[in-house]
Amino acid sequence: MKTLVSLCKRRGFIFQSSEIYGGLNSCWDYGPLGVQLKKNIERYWWDTMTLRDDIEGVDASILMHPRVWEASGHVEGFTDPLIDCKKCKARFRADALSEACCPEKPSKHPGECGGELTEARAFNLMFKTYMGPVETEASRIFLRPETAQGSYVNFLNVQTTMRKKTPFGIAQVGKAFRNEITPGNFIFRTREFEQMEMQFFVNPKEDMKWFDYWKEERIKWHKSLGIHPQKLRFYEHGKDQLAHYAKQAFDVQYEFPFGWSELEGIHNRTDYDLSRHEEFSGKKLQYLDDDTKEKYIPYVIETAVGLNRTLLAVLCDAYHEEEVKDEKRVVLKIKPQFAPVQIAFFPLSKKDDLMNLTHNIKNRFSKKYFSQFDVAGSIGKRYRRQDEAGTPYCVTIDFDSLEDKKVTVRDRDSMKQDRISIDQLENYFEDKFK
Ligand code: GAP
């Protein structure tokens, strides 16, 4: 992971938050390449979901009525059991005590510094803040710990305005916040992150059919990002691991450098959320099927994936080190469709006629492909920089190009070079980015 973290900084993917102030633990800023890659993944998810006739999108507020979190069960149940050391004042998760180290004596376990450990106490993971100028219990609200509730409270709004019939879904992408006790592994577990969640409302009689359907759709989606299939697997939650709302749950896991870990959760949330919101708000959230006259609270099949985690999996999966002519080549083999720079254009030298021709060619492509212009250093050095950025194609414009109207296109993965007519470039790339 250390190698990847340093590549991410060096190439402008991800920086430590507030770095010039010494950084803020577990908070990260996405640089020019990182944000582009993140947006490419997000757009792909959004299109996968909302280009379907049976899914609509929403963008709900991060701040919601505090009763939402009572209804959802988060006020009562979204907690980790914590134990304090009375001597060094450190806090530990009770369920991970055996893996934790004493901050004063890192070779020792909690309590071995001679401090007395308290009983476990429930610590709520929701971030709290105050709405308005008065900081009282009545003005206390939460930063949402999941986007899902914004979709549930809008269930009727979406269903009636869009005249949807079950089964239909609501997709949402947005920030979520959790005051995690043990954030870490770079951007894997952070306190501020982005989720891409889709809630699919179904007739309760058909819940298992749709659960199985979405399970398969979602693993296919991860594979279509270019992630190696052997690095993806399902993990089924045992009865004792199920969240308070779930009847059945599978995680899609990826084999990160630190082990198999969750990328996405697929849950059968039953009618738990809508029933609870009906109870707490006093508003009916039932669905009436006009054809069969059946009336019911739909069951929800949820697909919930972390955008940052997906990006981390894409980066880990793409990272390769190779030996080329006795030198180490570091290359990110990101699927061309998602690469933050898709084509880099290099004039061989800074001579005016080469610079002009390069700009002319680049301008033809920069509206369709994420493009970069690079004139600094030898062509070999420029290739290495683009390899580390994951750029699938580099186009070199040389002195012959002025005469034969051809350029050299170099492929990131095979390092093979093709000499292509400038007027054939559009067709050439059309094929490559299919
Ligand atoms: N609405 C259901 C829900 O929130 P979850 O399994 O708690 O389920 C869904 O979260 C996804 O959000 C996870 O699979 C993970 O990818 C991402 N996620 C959760 N907590 C995270 C954290 N602290 N940092 C980064 N991503 C996180």
Coordinates of C-alpha atoms and ligand atoms in Angstrom, one line a residue:
M1 CA 0.0 0.0 0.0
K2 CA 2.9 2.4 0.8
T3 CA 4.1 2.2 -2.8
L4 CA 0.6 3.0 -4.1
V5 CA 0.1 5.9 -1.7
S6 CA 3.4 7.4 -2.9
L7 CA 2.5 6.9 -6.6
C8 CA -0.9 8.5 -5.9
K9 CA 0.8 11.6 -4.5
R10 CA 3.6 11.7 -7.1
R11 CA 1.1 11.6 -10.0
G12 CA -1.6 13.8 -8.6
F13 CA -4.2 11.2 -7.7
I14 CA -4.6 11.6 -4.0
F15 CA -3.0 14.0 -1.4
Q16 CA -3.2 14.1 2.4
S17 CA -5.9 16.5 3.5
S18 CA -4.6 19.8 4.8
E19 CA -1.1 18.6 4.1
I20 CA 0.6 22.0 4.7
Y21 CA -0.7 21.9 8.3
G22 CA 0.6 18.4 8.9
G23 CA -2.4 16.6 7.5
L24 CA -5.7 15.5 9.1
N25 CA -5.8 11.8 10.0
S26 CA -7.7 9.6 7.5
C27 CA -8.9 12.5 5.4
W28 CA -7.8 12.7 1.8
D29 CA -8.0 15.2 -1.1
Y30 CA -8.4 14.0 -4.7
G31 CA -6.0 15.7 -7.1
P32 CA -6.5 16.3 -10.8
L33 CA -6.1 12.6 -11.9
G34 CA -7.8 11.2 -8.8
V35 CA -10.9 13.3 -9.2
Q36 CA -11.1 12.5 -12.9
L37 CA -10.8 8.8 -12.2
K38 CA -13.4 9.1 -9.4
K39 CA -15.8 11.0 -11.7
N40 CA -15.3 8.4 -14.5
I41 CA -16.3 5.6 -12.1
E42 CA -19.2 7.6 -10.7
R43 CA -20.5 8.4 -14.1
Y44 CA -20.3 4.8 -15.2
W45 CA -22.3 3.7 -12.1
W46 CA -24.8 6.5 -12.6
D47 CA -25.3 5.5 -16.2
T48 CA -25.5 1.8 -15.4
M49 CA -28.3 2.5 -13.0
T50 CA -30.3 5.5 -14.4
L51 CA -30.2 4.6 -18.1
R52 CA -32.6 1.8 -17.2
D53 CA -36.3 2.5 -17.4
D54 CA -36.9 1.1 -14.0
I55 CA -34.5 3.3 -12.0
E56 CA -34.7 7.1 -11.2
G57 CA -32.1 9.2 -9.6
V58 CA -32.3 11.6 -6.6
D59 CA -29.8 13.9 -4.8
A60 CA -31.1 14.3 -1.2
S61 CA -29.8 16.6 1.4
I62 CA -26.9 15.5 3.6
L63 CA -28.7 17.1 6.6
M64 CA -32.0 15.4 7.4
H65 CA -34.7 15.7 10.0
P66 CA -33.3 14.1 13.2
R67 CA -36.3 11.8 13.5
V68 CA -35.1 10.1 10.3
W69 CA -32.2 8.6 12.3
E70 CA -34.5 7.5 15.1
A71 CA -36.7 5.7 12.6
S72 CA -33.8 4.2 10.7
G73 CA -32.4 2.7 13.9
H74 CA -29.1 4.6 13.7
V75 CA -29.6 6.7 16.9
E76 CA -30.1 3.5 18.9
G77 CA -28.1 1.0 17.0
F78 CA -25.3 2.5 14.9
T79 CA -22.7 2.1 17.6
D80 CA -19.4 0.4 18.3
P81 CA -18.6 -0.9 21.8
L82 CA -15.7 1.1 23.2
I83 CA -13.3 0.6 26.1
D84 CA -11.2 3.4 27.6
C85 CA -7.8 3.0 29.3
K86 CA -7.9 5.2 32.4
K87 CA -4.1 5.7 32.4
C88 CA -3.3 6.6 28.8
K89 CA -6.8 7.8 27.9
A90 CA -6.8 5.8 24.7
R91 CA -10.0 4.3 23.3
F92 CA -10.3 0.8 21.8
R93 CA -13.1 -1.1 20.1
A94 CA -14.1 -3.8 22.5
D95 CA -14.5 -6.3 19.7
A96 CA -11.0 -5.7 18.4
L97 CA -9.2 -5.5 21.7
S98 CA -6.8 -8.4 21.0
E99 CA -5.5 -6.8 17.8
A100 CA -5.1 -3.3 19.3
C101 CA -1.9 -1.8 20.7
C102 CA -1.3 0.5 23.6
P103 CA -0.3 3.9 22.2
E104 CA 2.1 4.4 25.1
K105 CA 3.7 1.0 24.7
P106 CA 3.0 -0.1 21.2
S107 CA 4.5 -3.6 21.8
K108 CA 1.8 -4.2 24.4
H109 CA -1.9 -4.8 24.3
P110 CA -4.4 -2.3 25.8
G111 CA -4.2 -2.3 29.6
E112 CA -0.7 -3.8 29.7
C113 CA 0.6 -0.3 30.3
G114 CA -0.8 -0.7 33.8
G115 CA -3.9 1.3 33.1
E116 CA -7.3 0.1 34.2
L117 CA -9.8 -0.6 31.4
T118 CA -13.4 0.5 31.7
E119 CA -16.4 -1.6 30.8
A120 CA -17.5 -1.4 27.2
R121 CA -19.8 1.5 26.4
A122 CA -21.8 2.1 23.2
F123 CA -20.3 4.9 21.1
N124 CA -22.5 6.3 18.3
L125 CA -20.7 6.6 15.0
M126 CA -22.9 9.5 13.6
F127 CA -21.3 12.9 13.4
K128 CA -23.3 15.5 15.2
T129 CA -23.7 19.2 14.5
Y130 CA -26.2 22.0 15.3
M131 CA -28.7 23.7 13.0
G132 CA -28.9 27.4 13.5
P133 CA -27.2 29.7 16.0
V134 CA -28.2 28.0 19.3
E135 CA -26.4 24.8 20.3
T136 CA -29.0 22.9 22.2
E137 CA -30.2 19.3 22.2
A138 CA -33.2 20.5 20.2
S139 CA -31.0 21.9 17.4
R140 CA -28.8 18.9 17.2
I141 CA -28.7 17.1 13.8
F142 CA -26.5 14.5 12.2
L143 CA -24.4 14.3 9.1
R144 CA -26.0 11.3 7.2
P145 CA -24.1 8.0 7.8
E146 CA -25.6 6.5 4.6
T147 CA -27.4 8.0 1.5
A148 CA -30.1 5.3 1.6
Q149 CA -32.4 7.2 4.0
G150 CA -32.7 10.1 1.6
S151 CA -34.1 7.7 -1.0
Y152 CA -36.6 6.1 1.5
V153 CA -38.0 9.4 2.6
N154 CA -38.5 10.3 -1.0
F155 CA -40.1 7.0 -2.0
L156 CA -43.6 8.4 -2.5
N157 CA -42.3 11.6 -4.2
V158 CA -40.5 9.6 -6.8
Q159 CA -43.1 6.9 -7.2
T160 CA -46.0 9.4 -7.7
T161 CA -44.1 12.1 -9.8
M162 CA -42.5 9.5 -12.1
R163 CA -45.6 7.3 -12.1
K164 CA -43.5 4.2 -11.3
K165 CA -44.8 0.7 -10.8
T166 CA -42.9 -1.8 -8.7
P167 CA -40.3 -3.1 -9.2
F168 CA -38.5 0.2 -9.5
G169 CA -35.4 1.7 -8.0
I170 CA -34.0 5.0 -6.7
A171 CA -30.3 5.6 -7.2
Q172 CA -28.2 8.1 -5.4
V173 CA -24.5 9.2 -5.1
G174 CA -23.3 11.3 -2.3
K175 CA -21.2 11.9 0.7
A176 CA -21.7 10.0 4.0
F177 CA -20.0 10.5 7.3
R178 CA -19.1 8.0 10.1
N179 CA -16.9 8.7 13.1
E180 CA -15.0 5.4 12.6
I181 CA -12.9 4.3 15.5
T182 CA -10.3 2.6 13.4
P183 CA -10.1 4.4 10.0
G184 CA -7.2 3.3 7.8
N185 CA -5.7 1.5 4.9
F186 CA -5.4 4.8 2.9
I187 CA -8.9 5.6 1.4
F188 CA -10.4 2.2 2.3
R189 CA -12.0 3.3 5.6
T190 CA -12.4 7.0 6.2
R191 CA -14.7 9.2 8.2
E192 CA -16.0 11.1 5.1
F193 CA -16.6 9.1 2.0
E194 CA -18.9 8.7 -1.0
Q195 CA -21.5 6.1 -1.5
M196 CA -23.3 5.0 -4.7
E197 CA -26.5 3.4 -3.5
M198 CA -29.5 2.0 -5.2
Q199 CA -32.8 1.1 -3.5
F200 CA -35.0 -1.3 -5.5
F201 CA -38.6 -1.4 -4.3
V202 CA -40.3 -4.7 -5.0
N203 CA -43.4 -6.8 -4.2
P204 CA -42.6 -8.7 -1.0
K205 CA -43.5 -11.9 -2.8
E206 CA -40.6 -11.3 -5.3
D207 CA -37.9 -10.2 -2.9
M208 CA -35.6 -13.2 -3.3
K209 CA -35.9 -13.2 -7.1
W210 CA -34.7 -9.6 -7.2
F211 CA -32.1 -10.1 -4.6
D212 CA -30.5 -12.8 -6.7
Y213 CA -30.8 -10.7 -9.8
W214 CA -29.0 -7.7 -8.3
K215 CA -26.3 -9.8 -6.7
E216 CA -25.3 -11.1 -10.2
E217 CA -25.7 -7.7 -11.8
R218 CA -23.4 -6.1 -9.3
I219 CA -20.5 -8.5 -9.5
K220 CA -20.7 -8.2 -13.3
W221 CA -20.4 -4.5 -13.0
H222 CA -17.3 -4.7 -10.9
K223 CA -15.8 -7.1 -13.5
S224 CA -16.7 -4.6 -16.2
L225 CA -14.5 -2.0 -14.5
G226 CA -11.6 -4.1 -15.7
I227 CA -10.9 -5.6 -12.2
H228 CA -9.4 -9.2 -12.4
P229 CA -12.4 -11.6 -11.8
Q230 CA -10.2 -13.8 -9.6
K231 CA -9.8 -10.9 -7.2
L232 CA -13.6 -10.6 -6.7
R233 CA -15.8 -12.8 -4.6
F234 CA -19.0 -12.9 -2.7
Y235 CA -19.1 -13.2 1.1
E236 CA -22.5 -14.1 2.7
H237 CA -23.3 -12.6 6.1
G238 CA -24.1 -15.2 8.7
K239 CA -27.3 -14.7 10.8
D240 CA -25.2 -13.2 13.6
Q241 CA -23.6 -10.6 11.3
L242 CA -26.7 -9.3 9.6
A243 CA -27.5 -5.5 10.1
H244 CA -30.6 -4.8 12.1
Y245 CA -32.6 -4.2 8.9
A246 CA -31.4 -7.1 6.8
K247 CA -33.0 -10.5 6.0
Q248 CA -30.1 -11.5 3.8
A249 CA -26.9 -9.9 2.8
F250 CA -23.9 -10.5 0.6
D251 CA -20.8 -8.4 0.3
V252 CA -18.8 -8.2 -2.9
Q253 CA -15.2 -8.4 -1.7
Y254 CA -12.0 -7.5 -3.4
E255 CA -8.6 -8.9 -2.5
F256 CA -6.8 -5.8 -1.5
P257 CA -3.0 -5.9 -0.5
F258 CA -4.3 -6.1 3.1
G259 CA -6.6 -9.0 2.4
W260 CA -10.2 -9.7 1.2
S261 CA -12.4 -6.8 2.2
E262 CA -15.8 -5.4 1.4
L263 CA -16.4 -3.2 -1.7
E264 CA -20.2 -3.4 -1.8
G265 CA -23.1 -4.6 0.3
I266 CA -26.2 -6.2 -1.3
H267 CA -29.0 -6.3 1.2
N268 CA -32.6 -7.5 1.4
R269 CA -33.8 -4.8 3.8
T270 CA -37.4 -6.1 3.7
D271 CA -40.0 -3.4 4.5
Y272 CA -38.0 -2.3 7.6
D273 CA -37.1 1.2 6.5
L274 CA -40.4 2.2 4.9
S275 CA -42.4 0.7 7.8
R276 CA -40.3 2.5 10.3
H277 CA -40.7 5.8 8.4
E278 CA -44.4 5.3 8.2
E279 CA -44.5 4.7 12.0
F280 CA -42.3 7.7 12.9
S281 CA -43.6 10.2 10.4
G282 CA -47.3 9.2 10.6
K283 CA -47.4 9.3 6.7
K284 CA -48.6 6.3 4.8
L285 CA -45.9 4.8 2.6
Q286 CA -47.8 2.1 1.0
Y287 CA -47.9 1.2 -2.6
L288 CA -51.1 0.4 -4.5
D289 CA -50.9 -1.8 -7.6
D290 CA -53.5 -0.4 -10.0
D291 CA -53.7 -3.6 -11.9
T292 CA -53.9 -6.2 -9.2
K293 CA -55.3 -3.8 -6.5
E294 CA -52.7 -5.3 -4.1
K295 CA -51.7 -2.9 -1.4
Y296 CA -48.3 -3.3 0.4
I297 CA -45.2 -1.7 1.8
P298 CA -42.6 -2.7 -0.8
Y299 CA -39.5 -4.7 0.2
V300 CA -36.2 -3.0 -0.6
I301 CA -33.2 -4.7 -2.3
E302 CA -30.3 -2.4 -1.7
T303 CA -27.0 -2.3 -3.6
A304 CA -24.5 -0.1 -1.7
V305 CA -21.0 0.5 -3.0
G306 CA -18.3 2.9 -1.8
L307 CA -17.0 5.1 -4.6
N308 CA -13.6 5.6 -2.8
R309 CA -13.2 1.9 -2.2
T310 CA -14.0 1.1 -5.8
L311 CA -11.4 3.6 -6.9
L312 CA -8.9 2.0 -4.5
A313 CA -9.7 -1.4 -5.9
V314 CA -9.2 -0.1 -9.5
L315 CA -5.9 1.4 -8.6
C316 CA -4.6 -1.7 -6.7
D317 CA -5.7 -3.9 -9.5
A318 CA -4.2 -1.7 -12.2
Y319 CA -0.8 -1.4 -10.4
H320 CA 2.0 -3.3 -12.1
E321 CA 5.8 -3.3 -11.8
E322 CA 7.7 -4.7 -14.8
E323 CA 11.3 -5.2 -15.8
V324 CA 12.0 -3.4 -19.1
K325 CA 15.5 -3.3 -20.4
D326 CA 16.9 -3.8 -16.9
E327 CA 14.8 -1.0 -15.6
K328 CA 11.7 -1.1 -13.4
R329 CA 8.6 0.1 -15.2
V330 CA 5.6 1.1 -13.0
V331 CA 2.4 1.1 -14.9
L332 CA -1.3 1.5 -14.0
K333 CA -3.2 -0.7 -16.4
I334 CA -6.5 1.1 -15.9
K335 CA -9.2 0.1 -18.5
P336 CA -8.9 2.9 -21.2
Q337 CA -12.5 3.9 -20.8
F338 CA -11.9 5.0 -17.2
A339 CA -8.3 6.3 -17.4
P340 CA -8.0 9.9 -16.1
V341 CA -5.8 10.8 -19.1
Q342 CA -6.8 8.8 -22.1
I343 CA -4.4 10.2 -24.8
A344 CA -1.2 12.1 -24.3
F345 CA 0.3 14.1 -27.1
F346 CA 4.0 14.7 -27.4
P347 CA 5.8 16.9 -29.9
L348 CA 9.3 15.5 -30.4
S349 CA 10.8 19.0 -29.9
K350 CA 9.7 22.5 -29.0
K351 CA 10.1 23.7 -32.6
D352 CA 7.2 25.9 -33.6
D353 CA 6.0 23.7 -36.5
L354 CA 5.9 20.6 -34.3
M355 CA 4.2 22.4 -31.4
N356 CA 1.6 23.8 -33.8
L357 CA 0.8 20.5 -35.4
T358 CA 0.6 18.8 -32.0
H359 CA -1.8 21.4 -30.7
N360 CA -3.9 21.1 -33.9
I361 CA -4.2 17.3 -33.5
K362 CA -4.8 17.4 -29.8
N363 CA -7.6 20.0 -30.2
R364 CA -9.4 17.5 -32.4
F365 CA -9.5 15.0 -29.6
S366 CA -9.7 16.9 -26.4
K367 CA -13.5 17.3 -26.4
K368 CA -14.0 13.5 -26.7
Y369 CA -11.1 12.1 -24.7
F370 CA -9.3 13.3 -21.6
S371 CA -6.1 14.5 -23.2
Q372 CA -2.8 15.9 -22.1
F373 CA 0.0 17.7 -23.8
D374 CA 3.6 17.0 -22.6
V375 CA 6.8 18.4 -24.1
A376 CA 9.1 18.1 -21.1
G377 CA 12.1 15.6 -21.1
S378 CA 12.9 12.7 -23.4
I379 CA 10.1 10.7 -25.0
G380 CA 11.2 7.8 -22.8
K381 CA 10.7 9.9 -19.7
R382 CA 7.3 11.1 -20.9
Y383 CA 6.2 7.5 -21.5
R384 CA 7.2 6.6 -18.0
R385 CA 5.2 9.5 -16.5
Q386 CA 2.1 8.5 -18.5
D387 CA 2.6 4.8 -17.6
E388 CA 2.4 5.8 -13.9
A389 CA -0.7 7.9 -14.6
G390 CA -2.4 5.0 -16.4
T391 CA -2.6 6.8 -19.8
P392 CA -3.4 4.0 -22.4
Y393 CA -2.1 5.8 -25.5
C394 CA 0.7 8.3 -26.2
V395 CA 0.9 10.0 -29.6
T396 CA 4.3 11.3 -30.7
I397 CA 4.5 14.0 -33.4
D398 CA 8.0 14.0 -35.0
F399 CA 9.7 15.8 -37.9
D400 CA 8.6 13.1 -40.4
S401 CA 5.0 13.8 -39.4
L402 CA 5.3 17.2 -41.1
E403 CA 6.1 15.4 -44.4
D404 CA 4.3 12.0 -44.3
K405 CA 1.3 13.2 -42.2
K406 CA 1.7 10.3 -39.8
V407 CA 2.2 10.0 -36.1
T408 CA 3.4 7.3 -33.7
V409 CA 0.9 5.8 -31.3
R410 CA 2.3 3.9 -28.4
D411 CA 0.2 1.4 -26.4
R412 CA 0.7 1.5 -22.7
D413 CA 0.3 -2.3 -22.0
S414 CA 2.1 -3.9 -24.9
M415 CA 4.4 -0.9 -25.5
K416 CA 3.9 -1.6 -29.2
Q417 CA 4.1 1.4 -31.5
D418 CA 1.9 2.0 -34.6
R419 CA 2.5 4.5 -37.3
I420 CA -0.9 6.0 -38.1
S421 CA -2.1 8.6 -40.7
I422 CA -3.2 11.7 -38.9
D423 CA -6.5 11.6 -40.8
Q424 CA -7.1 8.0 -39.6
L425 CA -6.6 8.8 -35.9
E426 CA -10.3 9.3 -35.1
N427 CA -11.2 5.8 -36.5
Y428 CA -8.1 4.3 -34.8
F429 CA -9.2 5.6 -31.3
E430 CA -12.8 4.9 -31.9
D431 CA -11.9 1.2 -32.1
K432 CA -9.5 1.4 -29.1
F433 CA -12.1 3.0 -26.7
K434 CA -15.0 0.7 -27.6
Ligands
GAP1 N1 -26.9 1.8 3.1 C1 -26.2 0.6 3.4 C2 -24.8 0.9 3.8 O1 -24.5 2.0 4.1 P1 -22.6 -0.3 4.4 O2 -22.1 -1.7 4.1 O3 -22.4 0.3 5.7 O4 -24.1 -0.2 3.9 C3 -21.9 0.5 2.0 O5 -21.8 0.7 3.4 C4 -20.6 0.7 1.3 O6 -20.1 2.0 1.7 C5 -19.5 -0.2 1.8 O7 -19.6 -1.4 1.1 C6 -18.2 0.5 1.5 O8 -17.8 0.4 0.2 C7 -18.6 2.0 1.8 N2 -18.2 2.4 3.1 C8 -18.8 2.2 4.3 N3 -18.1 2.7 5.3 C9 -17.0 3.3 4.8 C10 -15.9 4.1 5.3 N4 -15.8 4.3 6.6 N5 -15.0 4.5 4.4 C11 -15.1 4.3 3.1 N6 -16.1 3.6 2.5 C12 -17.1 3.1 3.3

